[in-house]
Amino acid sequence: MTHFYYYRFPTLAPAVGKVLLCFLLALLLQPVQGKNRIPASDQKAISSHTLLQADVTISGRVTDATTNEALAGCTVVLKGTQKGATTDANGEYRIVVPNGPATLVFGFIGFESQEISVGNQTIVNVSLKSSAADLSQVVVIGYGTSTKKDATGSVKSLKSTDFNRGIINSPEQLLQGKVAGVNVTAASGEPGGRQNITVRGPGGVRTGSTPLFVLDGIPLDNSSTGGATNPLNFLNPQDIEAIDVLKDASATAIYGARGANGVILITTKKGKAGTGTLTLSTNVGISNIAHPLPLFSADEYKQQVAAVGGVVDDQKASTDWQKEISRQAVTQDHNLSFSGGAEKLTYYGSVGVQNQQGILKNSQLNRYTGRFNASQKFLEDRLTLDVNLTASQTENTRPPIESIIGAALSANPTYPARDATGAPARYQAFTNPLLSLDLQKDVTTINRVVASVSPSFKITKSLTYKLNLGIDNASSTRDQQSFPSLIPQQDGRLEATYQNNRNVLIENYFTYTLNLDKHNLSALAGHSFQKFSLTGRNWSINKFPLSPIEPANNPGLGQDLTLANNRPGGYATENELQSFFGRVNYQYNNRYLITATVRADGSSKFGANNKYGVFPSFSAGWRVSEEAFMKSGPFSDLKLRAGWGQTGNQEIPSKITQALFTSSISAATSYPLDGSTNYPAGTTYTRLANPDIQWELSTQTDLGLDFGLFNGALTGTVDYFRKVSGKILLEVIPADPIQPASTYWTNVPDMTITNQGLELDLNYRYTSTNGFRFNAGGNITFIKNIVQNSPYSVITSGSATGSGLTSATVNGYVNGQPIGTFFLREYIGIDDKGLSKYRDVDGDGIGGSDKDRIAAGSALPTQQYNLNFGFGYKGFDLTANINGVSGNKLYDNTANAYFFKARLVKGLNGPSEAIGEPTESINNSAPVSTRFLKDGAFTRLNNLTLSYNVDVQKLGINRWVKGIRLAVTGQNLFVITKYNGYDPEVSTDRTVNGISSYGIDYLSYPKARSFIAGLNLTF
């Protein structure tokens, strides 16, 4: 019964729709109905003719016109109907059509579609021509689409076949290394951990660098309801059809204030008319710690502690504590999707489950997703209704990462990890790292629903109206538990946090197109309103008794309920963004292209004087290859592009421009009027109003060249860009000491942050007549960042962590230096007393003072590169992806806090780096300095995949199974680097007062090396 409804649904729904539509039209158009009525005699003739018809089976093979290679997965549709088929691994198809005039439509991505009139043929073989350099490839440009050949901005489109493979949690990982100018850095190796992503470099001091993500037309809010987790984890990568990256201002200006850091457009999969498809995919992965730190073994430890004069506490064991806290992790990822449709209705649905164990024990990410997309046409195809819905639940279990890693790196390796019963051993004077795993539990559960309804109505042949209604609602609960214990002594504690983020979108816009001889015009005008609501509350209870019941399951057992220690808290914030936007695209003779865009954004974050910002852009293109003088040249495509535009930034705290008052009775807010100690109640300012704060402004220029050679076999893009961010938003100390607040927000005059660079992207494809396929490509970005005209000698950030490092900072924003600069004392070795020496920069005779700090390099890479290769023969495919960066440095805060001789003499373990200075005194301290600044460059084999497409026809199952794909993937197979930490791709968040930090590694979750086996079945 289930199968009956599944297969009949695509046919039944349009039929019902047509019946209802005909009934309505009969009522509305009664006066003219009779003019179109078919005579009864003709109806009878038609019925007789229909009865005489018989179905005919058409078969054939679809191949590449250039290489004669079979095209598997090509769609074959009977024109004007919902009937269709798909070619198998040999390019063969079979379709049943009515006897009589019939036309088949053949379509395949990257090839020109072709229509064939069947006539009396029963065998129809077709050769499809490749679209030269994929110039007809559709790219999403925001509120519309374009083709690659007509785009004037810097846009890169990735299809699902281009994505990275392996264990993937979020969309950023799919495009890592694939797009020139885009740098993706995993903050750590934790499952579901944050991904830091920049498009052409960061442009703000405290506003971060995360681009705007747009999911099926809904601009997402980058805030997270899940603490350290990635806010994009809710999205199943298996549901993504394409990712389009808008890099320059001429492309991003349509999103105005939210496009300053670039825009990433995510398009999910949709159904296709003519054929139903059921796909099942399953992947199982095994992960291990990729690069454990080389700590002293038990024998080495005893030798080294004795050598530095320490007392060896030998418990006769040989324990590898890194191995004890880690494990061989298993990941399972299962997905089921179905899609199809008829002439009027298409649909796509999916469900997915991903269970990923982390390589640290008690670390786990579970994700459950469901998606349904549908598109229905009404009113003779003038009205189209698109519906998109995704629902997900992610459950993230986290151990106390920093504490267990720190304990494992320094723990005495001669202590046994477990007692005779196999339980974690307990000691009075030693904390077993395994006990930290048992005594702490942190679980965050996030439920998120993103939905949109987008009807579009074709008013005339050239004018279309579209309404976009969207909602993004995320809610989370987080329970942080400390279980009560006697050894080691620990009071039980429960801290619960509840958060809810809601993002509501209403957009209305019109699109007008005009095609007149050699002139093509497209115009867009619209309005957008978006409201963000963020709420949260938290409470805690202390002193739980020893009990097998977890505190979260019975909070009433807690004995400390005083407000002094457990005062509940909360917040509520609302922001609104209203925008008016327009865009005009003009094309003349398929050669000369012009695009103009303007957007006016109004934000509730700003005061009355500067609530709105206007952000224009202009770009032009010249398709030189279409000129007559180029027709005999080697270029299949040659296009010059130039663009200029402005975008804004509004990332400041809400309502910061408004006055803030407080009412209290205290010596700090009032004073006695009668000479006594009686303080009267009073209301005072804690913040003055500042209605003059305005939008941070980013101005960008882009010059580009797109080219194709050898009939599109070799394609490439070269871009020069320059992005200047000004009117920098910053929290500063007031010049006037008589102020109600110690700091205030302002636009720093004249201060600028400039990113400029060069991008080069090349791709080559080759297919031989015997079925061998080869492709190679890559991109490289040279980028330079500089801070200029700052009125401050240094804006510090990047707080260091560790004993004796409190209040020390690592990063500094300095004039003439890039963002992410390390502002440190320069370590020059060990003196004759065994103490550290630092360069005396200011010449006062005292090296190592705060005035001796220097700009010692930046965490931002000056080169980013990626290489990808693909080899194929018949059913086999081998693909590889290599990515890397250079010109950057990392601050190893882990080594600063844990790896020096003074700790070794106290019986704390470490690597050979701890004794790297033979003459160092055991009393030497280790303050923040260039001693722990290291080269962060690396080259990584990100993933390597071997796959095989089974020939289902030879197996005789092609009537039931359309395709079987087997694949094996290796992820993070090796890294070439000088960095001796866990991994050079790391960035621990050490923000100070909202000022962004970069390139700091402190007890980061280690990266994993993974091997994944996958099976994909298509029915």
CSV table of C-alpha atoms in Angstrom, one decimal, residues 377-684:
chain,number,residue,atom,x,y,z
A,377,LYS,CA,3.1,25.3,-10.4
A,378,PHE,CA,-0.4,26.8,-10.7
A,379,LEU,CA,-2.4,29.0,-13.1
A,380,GLU,CA,-0.9,27.8,-16.3
A,381,ASP,CA,2.6,27.9,-14.7
A,382,ARG,CA,2.3,31.6,-13.9
A,383,LEU,CA,2.3,30.9,-10.1
A,384,THR,CA,5.0,28.9,-8.6
A,385,LEU,CA,5.1,27.9,-4.9
A,386,ASP,CA,8.4,26.8,-3.4
A,387,VAL,CA,8.5,25.3,0.1
A,388,ASN,CA,11.7,24.5,2.0
A,389,LEU,CA,11.8,22.9,5.4
A,390,THR,CA,14.6,21.4,7.5
A,391,ALA,CA,14.4,20.2,11.0
A,392,SER,CA,17.3,18.9,13.1
A,393,GLN,CA,18.5,17.9,16.5
A,394,THR,CA,22.1,17.9,17.5
A,395,GLU,CA,23.3,16.5,20.8
A,396,ASN,CA,26.9,17.4,21.7
A,397,THR,CA,28.6,15.7,24.6
A,398,ARG,CA,31.9,17.3,25.7
A,399,PRO,CA,34.5,16.3,28.2
A,400,PRO,CA,36.5,18.9,30.1
A,401,ILE,CA,38.8,19.3,27.2
A,402,GLU,CA,41.4,21.7,28.5
A,403,SER,CA,41.7,20.1,31.9
A,404,ILE,CA,42.1,16.5,30.7
A,405,ILE,CA,44.6,17.4,28.0
A,406,GLY,CA,46.6,19.5,30.4
A,407,ALA,CA,46.5,16.7,33.0
A,408,ALA,CA,47.6,14.1,30.4
A,409,LEU,CA,50.5,16.2,29.1
A,410,SER,CA,51.9,16.7,32.6
A,411,ALA,CA,50.9,13.6,34.5
A,412,ASN,CA,53.6,11.3,36.0
A,413,PRO,CA,53.8,8.3,33.6
A,414,THR,CA,54.9,6.0,36.4
A,415,TYR,CA,51.5,6.1,38.0
A,416,PRO,CA,49.1,3.3,37.0
A,417,ALA,CA,45.9,4.6,35.2
A,418,ARG,CA,43.6,1.9,36.7
A,419,ASP,CA,43.4,-0.1,39.9
A,420,ALA,CA,43.1,-3.9,40.2
A,421,THR,CA,39.4,-3.8,39.4
A,422,GLY,CA,39.9,-1.9,36.2
A,423,ALA,CA,38.4,1.3,37.5
A,424,PRO,CA,40.3,4.6,37.3
A,425,ALA,CA,42.9,4.6,40.2
A,426,ARG,CA,42.4,7.2,42.9
A,427,TYR,CA,45.3,9.0,44.7
A,428,GLN,CA,45.5,11.5,47.5
A,429,ALA,CA,48.3,13.6,46.0
A,430,PHE,CA,47.7,12.9,42.3
A,431,THR,CA,44.7,13.6,40.1
A,432,ASN,CA,44.1,10.8,37.6
A,433,PRO,CA,43.1,12.4,34.2
A,434,LEU,CA,40.6,9.5,33.8
A,435,LEU,CA,38.7,10.7,36.9
A,436,SER,CA,38.1,14.1,35.3
A,437,LEU,CA,36.3,12.2,32.5
A,438,ASP,CA,34.1,10.4,35.1
A,439,LEU,CA,33.5,13.4,37.3
A,440,GLN,CA,32.5,16.0,34.6
A,441,LYS,CA,29.7,15.9,32.1
A,442,ASP,CA,28.6,18.6,29.6
A,443,VAL,CA,25.7,17.9,27.2
A,444,THR,CA,24.1,20.5,24.8
A,445,THR,CA,21.0,19.6,22.9
A,446,ILE,CA,19.9,22.0,20.1
A,447,ASN,CA,16.7,21.8,18.1
A,448,ARG,CA,16.5,23.9,15.0
A,449,VAL,CA,13.9,24.4,12.4
A,450,VAL,CA,14.5,26.5,9.2
A,451,ALA,CA,11.5,26.9,6.9
A,452,SER,CA,10.5,29.2,4.0
A,453,VAL,CA,7.5,29.6,1.7
A,454,SER,CA,8.3,31.5,-1.5
A,455,PRO,CA,5.5,32.1,-4.0
A,456,SER,CA,6.4,33.8,-7.2
A,457,PHE,CA,3.8,35.1,-9.7
A,458,LYS,CA,4.5,36.0,-13.4
A,459,ILE,CA,2.5,39.2,-13.8
A,460,THR,CA,3.5,39.5,-17.4
A,461,LYS,CA,5.9,37.7,-19.7
A,462,SER,CA,8.7,40.0,-18.5
A,463,LEU,CA,7.6,40.9,-14.9
A,464,THR,CA,7.7,38.5,-11.9
A,465,TYR,CA,6.8,39.2,-8.3
A,466,LYS,CA,8.2,37.1,-5.5
A,467,LEU,CA,7.4,36.9,-1.8
A,468,ASN,CA,9.9,35.2,0.5
A,469,LEU,CA,8.7,34.3,4.0
A,470,GLY,CA,11.2,32.5,6.2
A,471,ILE,CA,11.8,31.6,9.8
A,472,ASP,CA,14.9,30.2,11.6
A,473,ASN,CA,14.2,29.0,15.1
A,474,ALA,CA,16.9,27.4,17.3
A,475,SER,CA,16.5,26.4,21.0
A,476,SER,CA,19.1,24.7,23.2
A,477,THR,CA,19.5,23.2,26.6
A,478,ARG,CA,22.9,22.8,28.2
A,479,ASP,CA,23.6,20.8,31.4
A,480,GLN,CA,27.0,21.1,32.9
A,481,GLN,CA,27.5,18.7,35.8
A,482,SER,CA,30.2,18.1,38.3
A,483,PHE,CA,29.6,14.8,40.1
A,484,PRO,CA,30.3,14.7,43.9
A,485,SER,CA,33.4,12.8,44.9
A,486,LEU,CA,35.4,12.1,48.1
A,487,ILE,CA,38.8,11.3,46.3
A,488,PRO,CA,39.5,13.7,44.9
A,489,GLN,CA,37.2,15.9,47.0
A,490,GLN,CA,34.6,17.6,44.8
A,491,ASP,CA,31.2,19.1,45.6
A,492,GLY,CA,28.5,18.2,43.1
A,493,ARG,CA,27.2,21.0,40.9
A,494,LEU,CA,24.6,21.5,38.2
A,495,GLU,CA,24.5,24.5,35.9
A,496,ALA,CA,21.7,24.7,33.4
A,497,THR,CA,21.4,27.1,30.5
A,498,TYR,CA,18.5,27.7,28.1
A,499,GLN,CA,18.8,29.7,24.9
A,500,ASN,CA,16.5,30.5,22.1
A,501,ASN,CA,17.3,32.3,18.8
A,502,ARG,CA,14.6,33.3,16.4
A,503,ASN,CA,15.2,34.9,13.0
A,504,VAL,CA,12.1,36.0,10.9
A,505,LEU,CA,12.4,37.2,7.3
A,506,ILE,CA,9.9,38.9,5.1
A,507,GLU,CA,11.0,39.9,1.6
A,508,ASN,CA,9.1,41.3,-1.5
A,509,TYR,CA,10.8,41.9,-4.8
A,510,PHE,CA,10.1,42.3,-8.5
A,511,THR,CA,12.2,41.1,-11.4
A,512,TYR,CA,11.8,42.5,-14.9
A,513,THR,CA,13.5,41.0,-17.9
A,514,LEU,CA,13.7,42.4,-21.5
A,515,ASN,CA,15.3,40.6,-24.5
A,516,LEU,CA,15.3,42.8,-27.5
A,517,ASP,CA,17.5,41.8,-30.5
A,518,LYS,CA,21.1,42.4,-29.2
A,519,HIS,CA,19.9,44.0,-25.9
A,520,ASN,CA,19.2,42.0,-22.7
A,521,LEU,CA,18.1,43.8,-19.6
A,522,SER,CA,17.3,42.4,-16.1
A,523,ALA,CA,16.1,44.7,-13.3
A,524,LEU,CA,15.4,43.8,-9.6
A,525,ALA,CA,13.8,45.9,-6.9
A,526,GLY,CA,12.7,44.9,-3.5
A,527,HIS,CA,12.3,45.3,0.2
A,528,SER,CA,13.5,43.1,3.1
A,529,PHE,CA,12.7,43.0,6.8
A,530,GLN,CA,14.4,40.8,9.2
A,531,LYS,CA,14.0,40.5,13.0
A,532,PHE,CA,16.4,38.7,15.4
A,533,SER,CA,15.3,37.7,18.8
A,534,LEU,CA,17.8,36.2,21.3
A,535,THR,CA,16.8,35.1,24.8
A,536,GLY,CA,18.5,33.0,27.4
A,537,ARG,CA,18.4,32.1,31.1
A,538,ASN,CA,20.6,30.1,33.5
A,539,TRP,CA,20.6,28.8,37.0
A,540,SER,CA,22.8,26.6,39.1
A,541,ILE,CA,22.7,24.5,42.3
A,542,ASN,CA,25.7,23.4,44.4
A,543,LYS,CA,26.6,20.7,46.9
A,544,PHE,CA,24.9,17.5,45.8
A,545,PRO,CA,25.4,14.5,48.0
A,546,LEU,CA,27.0,11.3,46.9
A,547,SER,CA,24.3,9.5,44.9
A,548,PRO,CA,24.0,7.3,41.8
A,549,ILE,CA,21.5,9.9,40.5
A,550,GLU,CA,22.9,12.6,38.2
A,551,PRO,CA,22.2,16.2,39.4
A,552,ALA,CA,20.4,17.0,36.1
A,553,ASN,CA,17.9,14.2,36.8
A,554,ASN,CA,17.0,15.5,40.3
A,555,PRO,CA,18.1,19.1,40.9
A,556,GLY,CA,16.2,19.1,44.2
A,557,LEU,CA,19.1,17.1,45.8
A,558,GLY,CA,21.3,20.2,45.7
A,559,GLN,CA,21.9,21.7,49.1
A,560,ASP,CA,23.2,25.1,48.2
A,561,LEU,CA,20.4,27.3,46.9
A,562,THR,CA,21.6,30.7,48.1
A,563,LEU,CA,21.5,33.6,45.7
A,564,ALA,CA,25.0,34.6,46.6
A,565,ASN,CA,26.4,31.4,44.9
A,566,ASN,CA,23.5,30.5,42.6
A,567,ARG,CA,21.8,33.6,41.4
A,568,PRO,CA,19.9,33.0,38.3
A,569,GLY,CA,20.6,35.1,35.2
A,570,GLY,CA,19.2,35.8,31.8
A,571,TYR,CA,19.0,38.2,28.9
A,572,ALA,CA,16.7,39.2,26.0
A,573,THR,CA,17.7,41.0,22.9
A,574,GLU,CA,15.9,42.1,19.8
A,575,ASN,CA,17.4,43.6,16.6
A,576,GLU,CA,15.7,44.6,13.4
A,577,LEU,CA,17.1,45.2,9.9
A,578,GLN,CA,15.1,46.9,7.2
A,579,SER,CA,16.5,47.1,3.7
A,580,PHE,CA,15.6,48.4,0.2
A,581,PHE,CA,17.6,47.0,-2.7
A,582,GLY,CA,17.8,47.1,-6.4
A,583,ARG,CA,20.0,45.7,-9.2
A,584,VAL,CA,20.2,46.2,-13.0
A,585,ASN,CA,22.0,43.8,-15.3
A,586,TYR,CA,22.5,44.9,-18.9
A,587,GLN,CA,24.1,42.9,-21.7
A,588,TYR,CA,24.7,44.0,-25.3
A,589,ASN,CA,25.4,41.6,-28.1
A,590,ASN,CA,26.5,38.9,-25.7
A,591,ARG,CA,29.8,40.8,-25.3
A,592,TYR,CA,29.4,43.8,-23.1
A,593,LEU,CA,28.1,43.4,-19.5
A,594,ILE,CA,27.2,46.0,-16.9
A,595,THR,CA,25.8,45.4,-13.4
A,596,ALA,CA,24.7,48.2,-10.9
A,597,THR,CA,23.5,47.4,-7.4
A,598,VAL,CA,22.4,49.6,-4.5
A,599,ARG,CA,21.1,48.6,-1.1
A,600,ALA,CA,19.9,50.8,1.8
A,601,ASP,CA,20.1,49.1,5.2
A,602,GLY,CA,18.5,50.4,8.4
A,603,SER,CA,19.5,48.8,11.7
A,604,SER,CA,17.9,49.2,15.2
A,605,LYS,CA,21.5,49.0,16.5
A,606,PHE,CA,22.3,52.5,15.4
A,607,GLY,CA,21.1,55.9,16.6
A,608,ALA,CA,18.6,58.2,14.9
A,609,ASN,CA,21.3,60.2,13.1
A,610,ASN,CA,22.9,57.3,11.2
A,611,LYS,CA,20.3,54.5,11.3
A,612,TYR,CA,20.5,53.9,7.5
A,613,GLY,CA,23.5,53.2,5.4
A,614,VAL,CA,23.6,53.2,1.6
A,615,PHE,CA,25.9,50.7,-0.2
A,616,PRO,CA,26.3,50.9,-4.0
A,617,SER,CA,28.3,48.8,-6.4
A,618,PHE,CA,29.2,48.8,-10.1
A,619,SER,CA,30.8,46.2,-12.3
A,620,ALA,CA,31.4,45.6,-16.0
A,621,GLY,CA,32.6,42.7,-18.2
A,622,TRP,CA,33.8,42.4,-21.7
A,623,ARG,CA,33.6,38.9,-23.3
A,624,VAL,CA,36.6,39.4,-25.6
A,625,SER,CA,36.3,35.9,-27.0
A,626,GLU,CA,33.1,36.9,-28.7
A,627,GLU,CA,34.8,39.6,-30.8
A,628,ALA,CA,35.4,38.8,-34.4
A,629,PHE,CA,39.1,39.3,-34.1
A,630,MET,CA,39.2,36.5,-31.5
A,631,LYS,CA,37.3,33.9,-33.3
A,632,SER,CA,40.4,32.3,-34.8
A,633,GLY,CA,42.4,32.5,-31.6
A,634,PRO,CA,43.2,29.8,-29.0
A,635,PHE,CA,40.7,31.0,-26.5
A,636,SER,CA,37.3,29.3,-26.1
A,637,ASP,CA,36.5,31.9,-23.5
A,638,LEU,CA,38.1,35.2,-22.5
A,639,LYS,CA,36.4,37.8,-20.3
A,640,LEU,CA,37.7,40.9,-18.5
A,641,ARG,CA,35.9,42.0,-15.4
A,642,ALA,CA,36.1,45.1,-13.2
A,643,GLY,CA,34.1,46.0,-10.2
A,644,TRP,CA,33.8,48.5,-7.3
A,645,GLY,CA,31.5,48.5,-4.4
A,646,GLN,CA,30.8,49.3,-0.8
A,647,THR,CA,29.4,47.1,2.0
A,648,GLY,CA,28.7,47.8,5.7
A,649,ASN,CA,29.1,46.2,9.1
A,650,GLN,CA,26.8,46.6,12.0
A,651,GLU,CA,28.3,44.1,14.5
A,652,ILE,CA,28.1,46.1,17.7
A,653,PRO,CA,26.1,45.4,20.9
A,654,SER,CA,22.4,46.1,20.7
A,655,LYS,CA,21.1,49.5,21.9
A,656,ILE,CA,24.6,50.7,22.6
A,657,THR,CA,23.8,54.1,21.0
A,658,GLN,CA,21.0,54.7,23.6
A,659,ALA,CA,21.4,56.1,27.1
A,660,LEU,CA,21.4,53.7,30.0
A,661,PHE,CA,20.3,54.4,33.5
A,662,THR,CA,20.6,52.7,36.9
A,663,SER,CA,18.6,53.2,40.1
A,664,SER,CA,20.3,52.1,43.3
A,665,ILE,CA,21.1,53.1,46.8
A,666,SER,CA,24.9,53.1,47.3
A,667,ALA,CA,27.9,55.3,47.9
A,668,ALA,CA,28.8,54.8,44.2
A,669,THR,CA,25.6,56.2,42.8
A,670,SER,CA,24.4,58.7,45.5
A,671,TYR,CA,25.6,60.8,48.4
A,672,PRO,CA,24.0,62.0,51.7
A,673,LEU,CA,22.4,65.4,51.7
A,674,ASP,CA,22.4,65.8,55.5
A,675,GLY,CA,25.9,64.9,56.4
A,676,SER,CA,24.9,61.5,57.6
A,677,THR,CA,25.5,58.1,56.1
A,678,ASN,CA,22.0,57.8,54.8
A,679,TYR,CA,22.1,57.6,51.0
A,680,PRO,CA,19.0,58.6,49.3
A,681,ALA,CA,17.7,56.7,46.3
A,682,GLY,CA,18.8,58.1,42.9
A,683,THR,CA,18.8,57.5,39.2
A,684,THR,CA,22.1,58.0,37.4
